[in-house]
Amino acid sequence: GGRPTISSEDGMYAMSIGLAFHEDIGGFMGMSPRRGETRGDFSSLTENARRLRIPISFRYKDWIANITPDFGNGSADGSTTLYEANVNYAGFHNTILTAGYFQPRVTEEDSESSNEFEMMERPAITDIVRNIAAGDARMSIGGLHYDKRWWIAGYLTGQSYGARNGTGVTDSQTGATFRVAGRPYMSKDIDVHVGLSAISAFKVAEKSNGRSYAFAEGPEVNLTTTKFLNQTVGNVGSIWSAGPELGFRWKRLVLKGEYYHIGVTRGDNTGGNVGNQQSVNFSGYYGAANYTLFGKGRSYNIKEGAFAAPGVDHVFDPLHGYWGALELSARYSVADLNSGLNTAGAVRGGQQTVWSAGLNWYPNRHFRFMLDFNHIIVSRNSQLYDLVGRDGNSVAGRIQAAF
Amino acid sequence: GGRPTISSEDGMYAMSIGLAFHEDIGGFMGMSPRRGETRGDFSSLTENARRLRIPISFRYKDWIANITPDFGNGSADGSTTLYEANVNYAGFHNTILTAGYFQPRVTEEDSESSNEFEMMERPAITDIVRNIAAGDARMSIGGLHYDKRWWIAGYLTGQSYGARNGTGVTDSQTGATFRVAGRPYMSKDIDVHVGLSAISAFKVAEKSNGRSYAFAEGPEVNLTTTKFLNQTVGNVGSIWSAGPELGFRWKRLVLKGEYYHIGVTRGDNTGGNVGNQQSVNFSGYYGAANYTLFGKGRSYNIKEGAFAAPGVDHVFDPLHGYWGALELSARYSVADLNSGLNTAGAVRGGQQTVWSAGLNWYPNRHFRFMLDFNHIIVSRNSQLYDLVGRDGNSVAGRIQAAF
Amino acid sequence: GGRPTISSEDGMYAMSIGLAFHEDIGGFMGMSPRRGETRGDFSSLTENARRLRIPISFRYKDWIANITPDFGNGSADGSTTLYEANVNYAGFHNTILTAGYFQPRVTEEDSESSNEFEMMERPAITDIVRNIAAGDARMSIGGLHYDKRWWIAGYLTGQSYGARNGTGVTDSQTGATFRVAGRPYMSKDIDVHVGLSAISAFKVAEKSNGRSYAFAEGPEVNLTTTKFLNQTVGNVGSIWSAGPELGFRWKRLVLKGEYYHIGVTRGDNTGGNVGNQQSVNFSGYYGAANYTLFGKGRSYNIKEGAFAAPGVDHVFDPLHGYWGALELSARYSVADLNSGLNTAGAVRGGQQTVWSAGLNWYPNRHFRFMLDFNHIIVSRNSQLYDLVGRDGNSVAGRIQAAF
């Protein structure tokens, strides 16, 4: 796959070093605050090292240890973290058993490699769902199995890397993830993908003020630290989410859609105010279309149970008429963090809708340039920067290298 | 040794990349605070990336530069630091001269590689002693020499990596370490180890409130940020510690014990209160027993002047009846930070006793799984979480990979 | 060049890992504060990991991705950052096009590799100028071209890595750099270097209190966090700087000098106080002399348009009378952050003069030991540690390894 690797002559040992390099440049237009609102962090032109991961892998026979430092960041670069650090046993056929900090995959979007995304960012609902008990560098113990027609995985999960560091946590989270996906129909021109993902935090982390959970998500472009969706739910018993995945490929066209419901049961803090006693229900969905204009179209990756990026037949070489690969994407995405609005236990997290369109150019198999336009519509959510809702647009590009 | 290495054909150059991967999962039981005490950070189930080190080494002829980033942490992961970054000259026989950030070894326990520890953590007294002027990423200039029967090392030491960063230090620490060890008797079945370690901070770091030093140590399981032993000594002139090392191997059985005394002389701040004028004396000791149930028993490592982990004769392969190696450990450890309790200069740092037992399984030479049980007994030390003492237990496991 | 590299057999792929290891040990003498001043951070003996960079490079045909973590620091080690992370196209002759976090070079001093500096640190004015819109890990898009006799480069630049992280920036900086240099005369014994560097921040970062810029610089030895030069200019419209570079080599002697003027235009905050309305003008210059006592003298590096370190003819081997290379340097440097002192818009940033002398020893081409003496003279700048000016000295050594 082009990742630099050194091996021992007897094949017992292998070590590889890779790279996932995503740097974003762009800005926001028309994000003006309304009367009484705070401006928020919306540069007209700024930059972010979105992912700067150096995956390092050590193999001895069927045992593998992975560690991946990450010098990039979700919204404002400058800190160093870990993408993963885990130990794996790959001695069973098409099966990987894993223990350690890992990204256990839930939802179709989260199952794709970020190097192969259709748009620069996942739909908001996908990020909100996966962050409940999965996401990057989540302590996990479990396994996955794949075959030509189906894919299944389950993990028990704990804290995310760093969750106890300076946060005042006195009891850590425990949870689990589950995903099953299949291809009921496949042919040269057609792939039908169906799947089901589920996730739960049985017990969220406890701090001095009890067990609460913050749902928060940016506007599907990670050049701002302001999150329009930002809702802390107090007195949490457990959180769960589940929903279906659907995908369809016809030649160079890929259509995808997912829907997720999120439920929060309340804890036993019955002495609290009535607003903290009622179950909370959030939801979200997205639909996406992608078409490969030239190059080899998107294909189905059985190891991920998800669609993979276009291929480059001929490396960029304009003198000989080779232009690599180019694809076009469009997406409609909704995430709704309002619950029981007309009841005493109303949770007013707001609703965010994002229309997006994007263009991805692959000069060769290791480099990619992305350009995304987002139109962002947020309804009121009682945050200072969003008292009465906010509309606006973003244009952002990404420079990507992957080895 | 299985570390991936690339070399130039003429042998003048070599570069290697390794891994020390230790991830801990576990929790505490029965750590309930007594009346008026704070709970402390004692999860029933939590995780910590204890060590995630990537040792990178560059050699040109007899000169070696080492740098080892560490994504793990003493008690709560999430930050990135440095384990070492030093330059070495290895041109003299069995001798390594070192300058830079380094772990200068004192005590038998500290001289063992953390990949080969009997228990998950060092005894508390060992950590307290080594932190005075040694420990990880301590600026050091000095050297070590070893032979078949003896080992000697001495270093002048300065600050630890990061000690001036945001801490308000206006004058840095200077100190030194010394260790000599030998094997007066050795045979196929028996190794007798004796040694002497000494360490001193001639001058501790100065801040705006003068020169003070904080002695602090956790309960020999690093899944909590709460340290029962936590005593700052003010108006410090210098700190020293010294003590004997004893070890004995008979076939697959290894017995070890060490005792250390710590003395603090006071500075010239004679105008301060009487509690800051009197010399301070702390001490601690431990005794440990280890037995290798199957696999090759522990052996003596002359390069470290210390005992090394069991060997695996046959890689884990249950179909053929091979189970790797398994060892059993037990330890009794006391660290006493009380000094002059019945005097005007009483220092009430408390006393911590830990009974521990552990099991280590090695499926092959690069991977290890540990399971430790600790019973922790702490006498009162006037900290909020320990006004009248605290007893409790921990169970913790470690996933380890080492290349 | 001695950097460990692995390549594919067809030459299409290459990956390399290098090292830039600079650790400093030293202290200050005679830095006593005058009446009413604060002491500042001036240890008599302390240490700093100045640069601990691990450059990792991935090449696929003419496309290169670089990423370089840095575990060192400008003044107090302990944090991890990024030196660079960029994507390059090298398909045109003697030309490198770059996008991403990069060090776009301005001034002759900044164009030299830090592994090859004459003194441990750049002159203060060079650092002040480059930090306006260049410096380490600056988001850049542009290119450089070099030939035997000339060198030219220009970049559009944005924020530095981490500039939006926890700083309250709501609109990021945009700027640009330009440098052209040439060798009008060259022979075996003589190189004449002339150049022109220019830099501008068209728009500095905006925070809640508007657009301001902090000029700050240490005393040309990075073992203190105290910066005598430390002046924030408010209500900034744009900042520019430009100046000439001159260099001359005669056999083993290299003479260099540069002068830079810095201008700050004010923004449209006309309602502010009069002190924030007037243009600000700073300046600085330095002159340096360097002589190689033994070993191969400094040479001209056409890829950098700057002078390079001495070469080692024979590796250090005292038994055979080989001592590597040794050079002697001296420098006089002035940075003046006072502007319009007798006007209503006076900016009192102070003036710092540093006389320095240094010795560099190269036992072989990969290792270097430096020893620098600085005499520091600072005129009053209204900072608490510098109300009436301060004189003092520093002695510092550096341990260096470069692969």
mmCIF file of C-alpha atoms in Angstrom, chain A residues 122-352:
data_model
loop_
_atom_site.group_PDB
_atom_site.id
_atom_site.type_symbol
_atom_site.label_atom_id
_atom_site.label_comp_id
_atom_site.label_asym_id
_atom_site.label_seq_id
_atom_site.Cartn_x
_atom_site.Cartn_y
_atom_site.Cartn_z
ATOM 1 C CA ARG A 122 -18.075 13.623 8.811
ATOM 2 C CA PRO A 123 -21.751 14.652 9.111
ATOM 3 C CA ALA A 124 -22.362 16.226 12.534
ATOM 4 C CA ILE A 125 -24.643 13.393 13.660
ATOM 5 C CA THR A 126 -21.947 10.793 12.953
ATOM 6 C CA ASP A 127 -19.440 12.619 15.138
ATOM 7 C CA ILE A 128 -21.988 13.110 17.924
ATOM 8 C CA VAL A 129 -22.890 9.402 17.881
ATOM 9 C CA ARG A 130 -19.349 8.030 17.756
ATOM 10 C CA ASN A 131 -18.167 10.336 20.539
ATOM 11 C CA ILE A 132 -20.608 8.732 23.000
ATOM 12 C CA ALA A 133 -18.372 5.701 23.520
ATOM 13 C CA ALA A 134 -16.095 5.383 20.492
ATOM 14 C CA GLY A 135 -14.078 8.033 18.584
ATOM 15 C CA ASP A 136 -10.310 8.421 18.428
ATOM 16 C CA ALA A 137 -8.050 6.920 21.078
ATOM 17 C CA ARG A 138 -10.839 5.237 23.034
ATOM 18 C CA MET A 139 -9.668 2.474 25.375
ATOM 19 C CA SER A 140 -11.199 -0.652 23.788
ATOM 20 C CA ILE A 141 -11.174 -4.395 24.107
ATOM 21 C CA GLY A 142 -12.851 -6.383 21.390
ATOM 22 C CA GLY A 143 -12.581 -7.579 17.841
ATOM 23 C CA LEU A 144 -13.774 -7.394 14.276
ATOM 24 C CA HIS A 145 -14.379 -10.046 11.641
ATOM 25 C CA TYR A 146 -14.947 -9.472 7.957
ATOM 26 C CA ASP A 147 -15.758 -11.511 4.938
ATOM 27 C CA LYS A 148 -16.541 -10.805 1.322
ATOM 28 C CA ARG A 149 -20.194 -10.091 2.071
ATOM 29 C CA TRP A 150 -20.347 -9.021 5.701
ATOM 30 C CA TRP A 151 -18.543 -7.262 8.521
ATOM 31 C CA ILE A 152 -19.103 -7.376 12.288
ATOM 32 C CA ALA A 153 -17.369 -5.815 15.289
ATOM 33 C CA GLY A 154 -17.940 -5.246 18.979
ATOM 34 C CA TYR A 155 -15.883 -3.566 21.673
ATOM 35 C CA LEU A 156 -16.114 -2.836 25.368
ATOM 36 C CA THR A 157 -14.862 0.721 25.762
ATOM 37 C CA GLY A 158 -13.585 2.944 28.552
ATOM 38 C CA GLN A 159 -12.220 6.474 28.642
ATOM 39 C CA SER A 160 -10.715 8.423 25.779
ATOM 40 C CA TYR A 161 -6.967 9.107 25.998
ATOM 41 C CA GLY A 162 -6.472 12.022 28.378
ATOM 42 C CA ALA A 163 -10.025 12.050 29.789
ATOM 43 C CA ARG A 164 -8.771 11.898 33.406
ATOM 44 C CA ASN A 165 -6.029 14.497 32.909
ATOM 45 C CA GLY A 166 -6.846 17.728 34.700
ATOM 46 C CA THR A 167 -10.580 17.204 34.269
ATOM 47 C CA GLY A 168 -11.557 16.323 37.820
ATOM 48 C CA VAL A 169 -12.934 12.906 36.837
ATOM 49 C CA THR A 170 -13.200 10.634 39.884
ATOM 50 C CA ASP A 171 -14.879 7.665 38.192
ATOM 51 C CA SER A 172 -14.324 6.841 34.528
ATOM 52 C CA GLN A 173 -16.755 5.976 31.770
ATOM 53 C CA THR A 174 -17.607 2.463 30.637
ATOM 54 C CA GLY A 175 -19.481 1.635 27.453
ATOM 55 C CA ALA A 176 -19.628 -0.519 24.345
ATOM 56 C CA THR A 177 -19.979 -0.409 20.583
ATOM 57 C CA PHE A 178 -21.484 -2.770 18.037
ATOM 58 C CA ARG A 179 -21.662 -2.670 14.262
ATOM 59 C CA VAL A 180 -22.802 -5.177 11.668
ATOM 60 C CA ALA A 181 -22.835 -4.484 7.942
ATOM 61 C CA GLY A 182 -23.378 -6.469 4.775
ATOM 62 C CA ARG A 183 -23.554 -6.377 1.017
ATOM 63 C CA PRO A 184 -26.791 -8.186 0.082
ATOM 64 C CA TYR A 185 -26.184 -7.466 -3.603
ATOM 65 C CA MET A 186 -22.919 -6.961 -5.447
ATOM 66 C CA SER A 187 -21.891 -6.944 -9.081
ATOM 67 C CA LYS A 188 -19.327 -5.201 -11.230
ATOM 68 C CA ASP A 189 -21.502 -2.101 -11.477
ATOM 69 C CA ILE A 190 -23.526 -2.285 -8.295
ATOM 70 C CA ASP A 191 -22.899 -2.530 -4.542
ATOM 71 C CA VAL A 192 -25.745 -2.427 -2.043
ATOM 72 C CA HIS A 193 -24.660 -1.723 1.521
ATOM 73 C CA VAL A 194 -26.851 -2.162 4.602
ATOM 74 C CA GLY A 195 -25.738 -1.930 8.177
ATOM 75 C CA LEU A 196 -26.694 -1.298 11.761
ATOM 76 C CA SER A 197 -24.615 0.560 14.314
ATOM 77 C CA ALA A 198 -25.222 0.864 18.032
ATOM 78 C CA ILE A 199 -23.289 2.447 20.846
ATOM 79 C CA SER A 200 -23.790 3.016 24.552
ATOM 80 C CA ALA A 201 -22.167 4.654 27.549
ATOM 81 C CA PHE A 202 -23.428 2.465 30.384
ATOM 82 C CA LYS A 203 -21.948 4.864 32.910
ATOM 83 C CA VAL A 204 -20.555 8.283 31.990
ATOM 84 C CA ALA A 205 -17.620 9.818 33.850
ATOM 85 C CA GLU A 206 -18.300 11.238 37.305
ATOM 86 C CA LYS A 207 -16.936 14.566 38.492
ATOM 87 C CA SER A 208 -17.510 16.466 41.701
ATOM 88 C CA ASN A 209 -20.892 17.690 40.372
ATOM 89 C CA GLY A 210 -22.065 14.198 39.437
ATOM 90 C CA ARG A 211 -22.417 12.431 36.106
ATOM 91 C CA SER A 212 -23.130 14.682 33.138
ATOM 92 C CA TYR A 213 -22.354 14.547 29.423
ATOM 93 C CA ALA A 214 -21.629 17.346 26.964
ATOM 94 C CA PHE A 215 -22.915 16.936 23.421
ATOM 95 C CA ALA A 216 -21.012 19.363 21.205
ATOM 96 C CA GLU A 217 -20.293 19.623 17.501
ATOM 97 C CA GLY A 218 -18.899 22.164 15.041
ATOM 98 C CA PRO A 219 -20.363 23.226 11.677
ATOM 99 C CA GLU A 220 -18.771 20.411 9.573
ATOM 100 C CA VAL A 221 -15.705 22.547 8.879
ATOM 101 C CA ASN A 222 -12.959 22.446 11.498
ATOM 102 C CA LEU A 223 -11.556 25.948 11.219
ATOM 103 C CA THR A 224 -13.373 27.292 14.269
ATOM 104 C CA THR A 225 -13.441 26.523 17.978
ATOM 105 C CA THR A 226 -17.062 27.709 18.195
ATOM 106 C CA LYS A 227 -19.586 24.898 18.315
ATOM 107 C CA PHE A 228 -23.187 25.949 17.623
ATOM 108 C CA LEU A 229 -24.353 22.612 18.963
ATOM 109 C CA ASN A 230 -23.202 22.546 22.551
ATOM 110 C CA GLN A 231 -25.460 21.023 25.162
ATOM 111 C CA THR A 232 -24.551 19.524 28.515
ATOM 112 C CA VAL A 233 -27.084 17.037 29.895
ATOM 113 C CA GLY A 234 -26.929 16.604 33.669
ATOM 114 C CA ASN A 235 -27.819 13.710 35.977
ATOM 115 C CA VAL A 236 -27.075 11.108 33.289
ATOM 116 C CA GLY A 237 -27.771 7.420 33.905
ATOM 117 C CA SER A 238 -26.766 6.035 30.535
ATOM 118 C CA ILE A 239 -26.632 7.071 26.892
ATOM 119 C CA TRP A 240 -27.386 4.923 23.895
ATOM 120 C CA SER A 241 -27.651 5.448 20.169
ATOM 121 C CA ALA A 242 -28.548 3.221 17.257
ATOM 122 C CA GLY A 243 -29.543 3.500 13.638
ATOM 123 C CA PRO A 244 -29.436 2.051 10.131
ATOM 124 C CA GLU A 245 -26.843 2.519 7.403
ATOM 125 C CA LEU A 246 -27.718 2.442 3.716
ATOM 126 C CA GLY A 247 -25.417 2.721 0.729
ATOM 127 C CA PHE A 248 -25.687 2.161 -2.989
ATOM 128 C CA ARG A 249 -23.106 2.230 -5.755
ATOM 129 C CA TRP A 250 -23.988 2.331 -9.415
ATOM 130 C CA LYS A 251 -20.843 2.519 -11.516
ATOM 131 C CA ARG A 252 -19.151 5.778 -10.529
ATOM 132 C CA LEU A 253 -22.043 7.067 -8.444
ATOM 133 C CA VAL A 254 -22.290 6.410 -4.699
ATOM 134 C CA LEU A 255 -25.370 7.296 -2.617
ATOM 135 C CA LYS A 256 -25.352 7.016 1.169
ATOM 136 C CA GLY A 257 -27.629 7.783 4.059
ATOM 137 C CA GLU A 258 -27.783 7.119 7.793
ATOM 138 C CA TYR A 259 -30.178 7.984 10.617
ATOM 139 C CA TYR A 260 -29.391 7.864 14.358
ATOM 140 C CA HIS A 261 -31.489 8.243 17.450
ATOM 141 C CA ILE A 262 -29.825 9.125 20.755
ATOM 142 C CA GLY A 263 -31.446 8.428 24.099
ATOM 143 C CA VAL A 264 -30.284 9.618 27.503
ATOM 144 C CA THR A 265 -31.707 7.992 30.612
ATOM 145 C CA ARG A 266 -31.409 9.997 33.814
ATOM 146 C CA GLY A 267 -29.547 8.999 36.969
ATOM 147 C CA ASP A 268 -30.870 8.644 40.466
ATOM 148 C CA ASN A 269 -30.414 12.267 41.482
ATOM 149 C CA THR A 270 -34.139 12.601 42.207
ATOM 150 C CA GLY A 271 -33.625 15.565 44.441
ATOM 151 C CA GLY A 272 -32.489 17.685 41.516
ATOM 152 C CA ASN A 273 -34.726 20.011 39.560
ATOM 153 C CA VAL A 274 -37.433 18.592 37.339
ATOM 154 C CA GLY A 275 -35.430 19.531 34.236
ATOM 155 C CA ASN A 276 -32.943 16.815 35.069
ATOM 156 C CA GLN A 277 -35.420 13.946 35.539
ATOM 157 C CA GLN A 278 -36.910 13.415 32.086
ATOM 158 C CA SER A 279 -35.385 11.173 29.426
ATOM 159 C CA VAL A 280 -33.718 13.056 26.592
ATOM 160 C CA ASN A 281 -34.034 12.205 22.900
ATOM 161 C CA PHE A 282 -31.897 13.600 20.115
ATOM 162 C CA SER A 283 -31.588 12.538 16.498
ATOM 163 C CA GLY A 284 -29.945 13.261 13.184
ATOM 164 C CA TYR A 285 -29.455 11.997 9.668
ATOM 165 C CA TYR A 286 -27.705 12.732 6.424
ATOM 166 C CA GLY A 287 -27.873 11.882 2.751
ATOM 167 C CA ALA A 288 -24.883 12.105 0.426
ATOM 168 C CA ALA A 289 -24.162 11.686 -3.280
ATOM 169 C CA ASN A 290 -20.757 11.265 -4.873
ATOM 170 C CA TYR A 291 -19.686 10.979 -8.473
ATOM 171 C CA THR A 292 -16.215 10.273 -9.852
ATOM 172 C CA LEU A 293 -15.702 12.510 -12.893
ATOM 173 C CA PHE A 294 -12.455 10.850 -13.972
ATOM 174 C CA GLY A 295 -10.166 8.214 -12.538
ATOM 175 C CA LYS A 296 -11.361 4.889 -11.096
ATOM 176 C CA GLY A 297 -14.658 5.271 -9.202
ATOM 177 C CA ARG A 298 -15.227 4.582 -5.509
ATOM 178 C CA SER A 299 -15.227 0.899 -4.542
ATOM 179 C CA TYR A 300 -16.318 -1.251 -1.622
ATOM 180 C CA ASN A 301 -13.692 -2.069 1.014
ATOM 181 C CA ILE A 302 -14.579 -5.374 2.686
ATOM 182 C CA LYS A 303 -12.066 -4.840 5.509
ATOM 183 C CA GLU A 304 -13.931 -1.698 6.553
ATOM 184 C CA GLY A 305 -17.455 -2.620 5.504
ATOM 185 C CA ALA A 306 -17.549 0.792 3.852
ATOM 186 C CA PHE A 307 -16.807 2.639 0.622
ATOM 187 C CA ALA A 308 -13.257 3.608 -0.314
ATOM 188 C CA ALA A 309 -11.765 6.533 -2.248
ATOM 189 C CA PRO A 310 -11.368 6.639 -6.025
ATOM 190 C CA GLY A 311 -8.270 5.166 -7.588
ATOM 191 C CA VAL A 312 -5.791 6.870 -9.888
ATOM 192 C CA ASP A 313 -5.219 4.983 -13.135
ATOM 193 C CA HIS A 314 -2.425 7.257 -14.309
ATOM 194 C CA VAL A 315 -0.422 9.595 -12.117
ATOM 195 C CA PHE A 316 -0.865 13.335 -12.818
ATOM 196 C CA ASP A 317 1.184 14.135 -15.920
ATOM 197 C CA PRO A 318 -0.462 16.861 -18.004
ATOM 198 C CA LEU A 319 2.112 16.571 -20.792
ATOM 199 C CA HIS A 320 0.756 13.100 -21.508
ATOM 200 C CA GLY A 321 -2.842 14.027 -20.788
ATOM 201 C CA TYR A 322 -3.088 12.305 -17.396
ATOM 202 C CA TRP A 323 -4.934 14.187 -14.699
ATOM 203 C CA GLY A 324 -5.258 11.709 -11.835
ATOM 204 C CA ALA A 325 -8.778 11.417 -10.411
ATOM 205 C CA LEU A 326 -11.528 13.946 -9.663
ATOM 206 C CA GLU A 327 -14.767 13.460 -7.761
ATOM 207 C CA LEU A 328 -17.761 15.595 -6.876
ATOM 208 C CA SER A 329 -19.744 15.288 -3.633
ATOM 209 C CA ALA A 330 -22.897 16.781 -2.171
ATOM 210 C CA ARG A 331 -24.485 16.250 1.226
ATOM 211 C CA TYR A 332 -27.459 17.283 3.315
ATOM 212 C CA SER A 333 -27.029 16.774 7.041
ATOM 213 C CA VAL A 334 -29.206 17.493 10.087
ATOM 214 C CA ALA A 335 -28.372 17.146 13.781
ATOM 215 C CA ASP A 336 -31.097 17.947 16.282
ATOM 216 C CA LEU A 337 -30.193 18.413 19.954
ATOM 217 C CA ASN A 338 -33.604 19.701 21.015
ATOM 218 C CA SER A 339 -35.637 17.408 23.262
ATOM 219 C CA GLY A 340 -39.095 17.816 24.800
ATOM 220 C CA LEU A 341 -39.198 21.498 23.856
ATOM 221 C CA ASN A 342 -42.711 22.031 25.205
ATOM 222 C CA THR A 343 -42.196 20.140 28.447
ATOM 223 C CA ALA A 344 -40.737 21.038 31.832
ATOM 224 C CA GLY A 345 -37.652 18.969 31.010
ATOM 225 C CA ALA A 346 -36.921 20.799 27.756
ATOM 226 C CA VAL A 347 -33.343 20.523 26.510
ATOM 227 C CA ARG A 348 -32.593 23.334 24.076
ATOM 228 C CA GLY A 349 -29.430 22.166 22.282
ATOM 229 C CA GLY A 350 -30.438 23.627 18.946
ATOM 230 C CA GLN A 351 -30.648 22.141 15.477
ATOM 231 C CA GLN A 352 -27.964 22.424 12.812
#
